[in-house]
mmCIF file of C-alpha atoms in Angstrom:
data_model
loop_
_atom_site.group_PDB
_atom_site.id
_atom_site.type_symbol
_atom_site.label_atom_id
_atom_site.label_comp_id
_atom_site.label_asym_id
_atom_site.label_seq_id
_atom_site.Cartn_x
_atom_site.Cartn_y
_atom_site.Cartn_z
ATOM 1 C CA UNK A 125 0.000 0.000 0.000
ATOM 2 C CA UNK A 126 2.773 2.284 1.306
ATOM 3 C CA UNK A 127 4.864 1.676 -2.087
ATOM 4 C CA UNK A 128 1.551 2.444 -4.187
ATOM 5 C CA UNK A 129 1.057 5.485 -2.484
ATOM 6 C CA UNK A 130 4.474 6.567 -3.034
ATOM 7 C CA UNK A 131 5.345 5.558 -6.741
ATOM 8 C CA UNK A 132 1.501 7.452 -7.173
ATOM 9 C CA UNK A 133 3.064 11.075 -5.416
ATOM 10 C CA UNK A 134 6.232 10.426 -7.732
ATOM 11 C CA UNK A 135 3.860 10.160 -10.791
ATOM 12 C CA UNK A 136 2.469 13.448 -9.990
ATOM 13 C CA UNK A 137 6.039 14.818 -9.378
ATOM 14 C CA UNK A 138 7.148 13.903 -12.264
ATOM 15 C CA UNK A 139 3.813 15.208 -14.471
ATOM 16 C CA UNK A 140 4.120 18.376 -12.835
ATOM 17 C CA UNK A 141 7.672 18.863 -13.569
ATOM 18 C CA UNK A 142 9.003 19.112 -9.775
ATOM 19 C CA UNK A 143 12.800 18.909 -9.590
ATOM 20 C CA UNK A 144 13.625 21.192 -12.613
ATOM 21 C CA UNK A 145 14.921 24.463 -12.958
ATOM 22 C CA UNK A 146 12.487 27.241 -14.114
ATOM 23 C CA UNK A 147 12.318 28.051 -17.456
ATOM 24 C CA UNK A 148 13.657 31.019 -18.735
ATOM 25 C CA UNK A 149 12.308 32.394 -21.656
ATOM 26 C CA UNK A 150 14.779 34.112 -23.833
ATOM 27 C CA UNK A 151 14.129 37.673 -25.469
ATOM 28 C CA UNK A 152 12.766 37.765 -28.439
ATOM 29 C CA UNK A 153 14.406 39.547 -31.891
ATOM 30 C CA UNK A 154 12.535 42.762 -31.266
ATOM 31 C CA UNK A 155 12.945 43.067 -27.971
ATOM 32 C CA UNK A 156 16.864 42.331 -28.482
ATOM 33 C CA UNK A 157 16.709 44.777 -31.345
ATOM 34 C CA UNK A 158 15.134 47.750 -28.711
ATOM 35 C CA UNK A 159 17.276 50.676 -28.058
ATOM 36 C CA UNK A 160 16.092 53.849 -25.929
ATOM 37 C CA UNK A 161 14.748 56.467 -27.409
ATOM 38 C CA UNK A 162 17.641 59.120 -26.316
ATOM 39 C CA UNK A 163 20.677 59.984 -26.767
ATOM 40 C CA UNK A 164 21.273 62.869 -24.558
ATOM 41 C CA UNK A 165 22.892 61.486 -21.457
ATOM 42 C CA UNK A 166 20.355 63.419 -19.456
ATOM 43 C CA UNK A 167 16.873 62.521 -21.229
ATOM 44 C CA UNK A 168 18.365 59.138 -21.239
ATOM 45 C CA UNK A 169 18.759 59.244 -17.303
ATOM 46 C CA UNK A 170 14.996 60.333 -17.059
ATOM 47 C CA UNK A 171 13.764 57.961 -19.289
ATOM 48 C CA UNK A 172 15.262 55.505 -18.337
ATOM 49 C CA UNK A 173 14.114 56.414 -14.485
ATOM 50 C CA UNK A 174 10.466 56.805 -15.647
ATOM 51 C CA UNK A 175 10.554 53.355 -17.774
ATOM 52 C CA UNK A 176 7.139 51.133 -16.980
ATOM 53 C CA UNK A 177 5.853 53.808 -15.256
ATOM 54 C CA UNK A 178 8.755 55.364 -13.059
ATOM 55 C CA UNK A 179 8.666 58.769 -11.718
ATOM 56 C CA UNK A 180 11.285 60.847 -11.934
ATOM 57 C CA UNK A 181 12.503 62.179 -8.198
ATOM 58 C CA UNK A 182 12.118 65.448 -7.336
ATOM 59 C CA UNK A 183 14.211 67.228 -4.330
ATOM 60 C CA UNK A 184 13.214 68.052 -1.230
ATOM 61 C CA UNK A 185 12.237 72.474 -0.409
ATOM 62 C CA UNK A 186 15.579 73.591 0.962
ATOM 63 C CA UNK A 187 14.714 75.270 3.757
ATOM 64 C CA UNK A 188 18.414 76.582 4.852
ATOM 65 C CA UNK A 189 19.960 77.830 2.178
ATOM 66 C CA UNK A 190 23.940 77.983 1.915
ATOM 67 C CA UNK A 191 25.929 80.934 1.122
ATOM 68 C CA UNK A 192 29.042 80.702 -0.963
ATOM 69 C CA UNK A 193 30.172 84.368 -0.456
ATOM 70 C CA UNK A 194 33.442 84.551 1.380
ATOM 71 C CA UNK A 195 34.563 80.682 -0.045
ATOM 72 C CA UNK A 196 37.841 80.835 -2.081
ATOM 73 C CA UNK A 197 37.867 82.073 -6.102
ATOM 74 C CA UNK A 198 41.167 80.357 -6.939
ATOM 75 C CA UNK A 199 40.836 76.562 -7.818
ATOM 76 C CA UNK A 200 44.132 75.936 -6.188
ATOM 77 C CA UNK A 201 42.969 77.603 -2.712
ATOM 78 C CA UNK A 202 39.233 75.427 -3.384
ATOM 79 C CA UNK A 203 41.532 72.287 -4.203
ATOM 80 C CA UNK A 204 43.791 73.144 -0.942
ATOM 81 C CA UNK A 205 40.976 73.608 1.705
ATOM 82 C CA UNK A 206 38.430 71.118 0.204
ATOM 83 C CA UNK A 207 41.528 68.609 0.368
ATOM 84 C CA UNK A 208 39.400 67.034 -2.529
ATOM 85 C CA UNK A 209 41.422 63.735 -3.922
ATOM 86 C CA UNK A 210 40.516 63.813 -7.506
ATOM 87 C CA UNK A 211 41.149 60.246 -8.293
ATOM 88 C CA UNK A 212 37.810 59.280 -8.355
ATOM 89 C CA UNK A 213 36.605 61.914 -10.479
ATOM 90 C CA UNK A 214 39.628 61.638 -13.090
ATOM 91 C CA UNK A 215 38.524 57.656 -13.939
ATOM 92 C CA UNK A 216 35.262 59.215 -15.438
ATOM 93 C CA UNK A 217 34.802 60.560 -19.019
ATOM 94 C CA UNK A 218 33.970 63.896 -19.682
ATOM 95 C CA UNK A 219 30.772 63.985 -20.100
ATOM 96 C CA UNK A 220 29.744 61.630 -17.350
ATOM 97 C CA UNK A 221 31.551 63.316 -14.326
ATOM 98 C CA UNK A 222 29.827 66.624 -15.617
ATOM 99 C CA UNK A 223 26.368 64.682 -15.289
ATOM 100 C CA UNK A 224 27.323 63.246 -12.018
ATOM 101 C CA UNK A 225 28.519 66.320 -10.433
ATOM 102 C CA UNK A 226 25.169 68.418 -11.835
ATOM 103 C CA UNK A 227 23.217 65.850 -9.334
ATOM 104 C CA UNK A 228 25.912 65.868 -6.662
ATOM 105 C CA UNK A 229 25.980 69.935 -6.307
ATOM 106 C CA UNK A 230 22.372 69.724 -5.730
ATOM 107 C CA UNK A 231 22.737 66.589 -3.103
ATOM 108 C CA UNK A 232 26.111 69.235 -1.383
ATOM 109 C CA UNK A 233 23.172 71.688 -1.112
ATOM 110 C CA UNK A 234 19.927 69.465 0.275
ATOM 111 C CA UNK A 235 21.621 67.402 2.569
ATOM 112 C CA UNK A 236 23.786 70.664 3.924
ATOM 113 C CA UNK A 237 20.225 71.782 4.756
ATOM 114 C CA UNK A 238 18.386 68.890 6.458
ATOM 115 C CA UNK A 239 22.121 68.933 8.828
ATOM 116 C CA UNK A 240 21.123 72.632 9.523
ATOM 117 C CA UNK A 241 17.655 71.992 10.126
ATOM 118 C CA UNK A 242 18.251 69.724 13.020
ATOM 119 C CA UNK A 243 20.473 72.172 14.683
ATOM 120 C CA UNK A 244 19.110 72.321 18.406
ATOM 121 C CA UNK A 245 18.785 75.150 19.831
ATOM 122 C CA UNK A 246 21.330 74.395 22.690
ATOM 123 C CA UNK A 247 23.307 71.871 24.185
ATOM 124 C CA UNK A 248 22.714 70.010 27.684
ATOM 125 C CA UNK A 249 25.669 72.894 29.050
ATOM 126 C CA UNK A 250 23.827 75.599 27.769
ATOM 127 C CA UNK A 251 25.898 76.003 24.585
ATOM 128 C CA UNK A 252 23.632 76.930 21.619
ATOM 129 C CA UNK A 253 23.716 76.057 17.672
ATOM 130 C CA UNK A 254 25.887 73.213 17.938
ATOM 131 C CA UNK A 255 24.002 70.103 18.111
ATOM 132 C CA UNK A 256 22.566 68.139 15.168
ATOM 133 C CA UNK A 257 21.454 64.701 14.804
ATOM 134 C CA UNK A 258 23.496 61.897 13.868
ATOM 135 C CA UNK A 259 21.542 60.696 11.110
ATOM 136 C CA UNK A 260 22.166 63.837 9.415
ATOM 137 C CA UNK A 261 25.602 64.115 9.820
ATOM 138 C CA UNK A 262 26.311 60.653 8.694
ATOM 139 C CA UNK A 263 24.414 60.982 5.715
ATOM 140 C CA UNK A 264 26.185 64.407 4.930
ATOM 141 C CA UNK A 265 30.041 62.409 5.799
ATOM 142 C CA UNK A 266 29.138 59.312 3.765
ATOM 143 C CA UNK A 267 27.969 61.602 0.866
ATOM 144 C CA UNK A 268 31.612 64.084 0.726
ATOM 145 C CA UNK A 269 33.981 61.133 1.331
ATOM 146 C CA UNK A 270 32.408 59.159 -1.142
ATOM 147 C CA UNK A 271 33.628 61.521 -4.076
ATOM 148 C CA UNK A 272 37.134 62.373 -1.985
ATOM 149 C CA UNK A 273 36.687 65.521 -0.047
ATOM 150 C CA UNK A 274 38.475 64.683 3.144
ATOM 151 C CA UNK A 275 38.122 68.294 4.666
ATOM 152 C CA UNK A 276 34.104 68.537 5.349
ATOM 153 C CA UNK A 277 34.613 64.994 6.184
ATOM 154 C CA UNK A 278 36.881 65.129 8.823
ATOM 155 C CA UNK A 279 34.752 68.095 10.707
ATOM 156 C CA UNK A 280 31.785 65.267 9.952
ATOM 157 C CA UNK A 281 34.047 62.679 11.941
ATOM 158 C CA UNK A 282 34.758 65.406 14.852
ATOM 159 C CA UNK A 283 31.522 65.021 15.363
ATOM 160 C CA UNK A 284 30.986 61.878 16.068
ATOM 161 C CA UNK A 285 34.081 61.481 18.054
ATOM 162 C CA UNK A 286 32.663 64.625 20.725
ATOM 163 C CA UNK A 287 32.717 63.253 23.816
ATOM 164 C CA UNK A 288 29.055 64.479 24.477
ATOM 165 C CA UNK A 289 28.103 62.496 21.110
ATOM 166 C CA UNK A 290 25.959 59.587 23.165
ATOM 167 C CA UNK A 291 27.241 56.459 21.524
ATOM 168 C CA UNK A 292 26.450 53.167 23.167
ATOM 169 C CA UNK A 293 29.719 51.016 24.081
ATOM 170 C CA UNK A 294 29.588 49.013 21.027
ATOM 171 C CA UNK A 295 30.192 51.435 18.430
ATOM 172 C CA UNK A 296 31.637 48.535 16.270
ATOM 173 C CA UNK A 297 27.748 47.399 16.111
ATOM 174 C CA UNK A 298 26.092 51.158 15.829
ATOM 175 C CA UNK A 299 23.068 51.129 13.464
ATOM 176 C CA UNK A 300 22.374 53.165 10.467
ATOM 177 C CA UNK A 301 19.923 54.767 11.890
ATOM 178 C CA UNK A 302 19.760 56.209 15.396
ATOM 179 C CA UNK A 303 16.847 58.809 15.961
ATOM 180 C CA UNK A 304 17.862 59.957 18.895
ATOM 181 C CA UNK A 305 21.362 60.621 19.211
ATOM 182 C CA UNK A 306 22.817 63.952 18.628
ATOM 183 C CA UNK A 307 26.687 65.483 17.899
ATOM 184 C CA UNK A 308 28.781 68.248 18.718
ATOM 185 C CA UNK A 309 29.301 70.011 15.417
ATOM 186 C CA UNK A 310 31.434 72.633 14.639
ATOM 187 C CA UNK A 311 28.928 74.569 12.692
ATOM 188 C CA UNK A 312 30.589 77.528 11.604
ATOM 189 C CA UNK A 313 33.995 75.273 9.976
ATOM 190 C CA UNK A 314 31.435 73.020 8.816
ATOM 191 C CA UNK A 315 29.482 75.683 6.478
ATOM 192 C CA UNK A 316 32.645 76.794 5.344
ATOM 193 C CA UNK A 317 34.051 73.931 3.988
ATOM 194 C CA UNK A 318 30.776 72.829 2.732
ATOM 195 C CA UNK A 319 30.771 76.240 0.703
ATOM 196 C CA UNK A 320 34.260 75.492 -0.738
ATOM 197 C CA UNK A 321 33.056 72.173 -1.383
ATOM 198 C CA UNK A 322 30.571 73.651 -3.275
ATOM 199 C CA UNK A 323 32.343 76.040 -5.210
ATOM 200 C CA UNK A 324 34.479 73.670 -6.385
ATOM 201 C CA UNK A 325 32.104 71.264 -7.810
ATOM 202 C CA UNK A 326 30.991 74.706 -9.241
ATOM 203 C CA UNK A 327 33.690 75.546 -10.620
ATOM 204 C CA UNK A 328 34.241 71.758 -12.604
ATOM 205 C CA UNK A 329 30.491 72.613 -13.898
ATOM 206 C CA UNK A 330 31.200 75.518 -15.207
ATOM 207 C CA UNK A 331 34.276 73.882 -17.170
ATOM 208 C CA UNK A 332 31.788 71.573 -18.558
ATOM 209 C CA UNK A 333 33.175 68.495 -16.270
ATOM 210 C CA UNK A 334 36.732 69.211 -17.762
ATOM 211 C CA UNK A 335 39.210 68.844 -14.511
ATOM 212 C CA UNK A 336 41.206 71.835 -13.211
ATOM 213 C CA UNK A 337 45.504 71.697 -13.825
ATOM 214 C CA UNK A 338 45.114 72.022 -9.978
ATOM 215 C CA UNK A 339 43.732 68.512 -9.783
ATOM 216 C CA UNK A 340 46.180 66.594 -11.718
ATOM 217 C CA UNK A 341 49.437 66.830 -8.997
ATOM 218 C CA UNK A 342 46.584 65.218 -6.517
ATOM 219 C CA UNK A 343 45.868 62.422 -8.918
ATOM 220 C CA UNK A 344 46.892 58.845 -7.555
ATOM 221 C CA UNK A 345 47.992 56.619 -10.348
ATOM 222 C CA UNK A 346 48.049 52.911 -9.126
ATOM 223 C CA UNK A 347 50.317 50.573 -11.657
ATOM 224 C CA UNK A 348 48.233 47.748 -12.999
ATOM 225 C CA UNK A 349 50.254 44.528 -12.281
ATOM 226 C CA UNK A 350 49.455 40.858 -12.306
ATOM 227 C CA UNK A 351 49.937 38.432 -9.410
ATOM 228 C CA UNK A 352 53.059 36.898 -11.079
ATOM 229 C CA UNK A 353 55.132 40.087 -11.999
ATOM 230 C CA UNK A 354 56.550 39.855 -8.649
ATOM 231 C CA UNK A 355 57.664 35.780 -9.251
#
């Protein structure tokens, strides 16, 4: 009875094609043939973003806006206070890093204000405008470092390393995301370098993405070289 039963469930197995990989159905000749619609690097971002119904993001109201008056004119002075390592930006083409950076000098800006719109108005020893929240901050670090500006960073990392910043005593396990702890920022050094940051990214813009001379003594060239050219 027991072996009926079971070569009957195997049957069924088998009928219904249990045990085999899924199929995957290949593309057909059209649909290998489709190219987008643009050529633009920019209409192809957004249509790409708004394919099958996407929406296109749109930024948040800025409600502290970020001065740039008093930040350096001269690239080299920008390049020297930013400390900006351009290594990152030199392995993209033209016309890509002068996409990337058009989105980025927005992000410098909206992020810059949600950091300023948690400012508190004082600190548990009475100090005022120098507490933020750590999600803002580390959201505002992660997004200069990323591209190689180690100056805005650094103040960033000050920060965090305050003694009155309340970190539990397992920083090695601190979430993302931690709604109620707040830093010690050095505002004022902090909206400077921010608005050199700025201007530099500016500045790149306005060259159409082309890099400064400034940038190219800050440069680090790494030597491609196999495993075996040291045997």
């Amino acid at each position: 009875m027991a072996s009926g039963s079971s070569s009957g469930v195997n049957e069924t197995l088998r009928l219904r094609g249990a045990g085999k990989p899924p199929r995957i159905r290949q593309p057909t000749k059209a649909q290998m043939e489709e190219r987008w619609k643009s050529t633009n690097p920019r209409d192809l971002a957004y249509e790409i973003a708004t394919f099958m119904g996407g929406e296109w993001p749109t930024r948040p109201v800025r409600k502290v806006q970020l001065s740039l008056e008093g930040a350096p004119r001269e690239c080299e002075d920008l390049m020297e206070l930013t400390q900006l390592n351009p290594t990152l930006l030199s392995e993209m083409t033209v016309p890509t890093r002068e996409l990337f950076l058009e989105v980025y000098y927005d992000d410098l800006l909206d992020v810059y204000s949600q950091v300023m719109e948690t400012l508190a108005p004082e600190d548990p020893h009475g100090v005022r405008g120098t507490r933020v929240t750590f999600d803002s901050v580390r959201k505002f670090k992660h997004l200069t470092i990323s591209l190689g500006f180690k100056a805005v960073s650094d103040v960033c990392q000050a920060a965090f390393d305050h003694p009155d910043t309340d970190f539990d005593e397992w920083p090695e396990v601190t979430p993302d995301h931690r709604p109620g702890c707040w830093c010690t920022l050095d505002v004022a050094k902090f909206t400077q370098l921010t608005a050199a940051t700025v201007a530099l990214v500016k500045m790149i813009l306005d060259e159409k993405g082309v890099l400064p001379p400034a940038a190219e003594a800050r440069i680090i060239n790494v030597a491609k070289r196999f495993y075996y050219d040291d045997v």
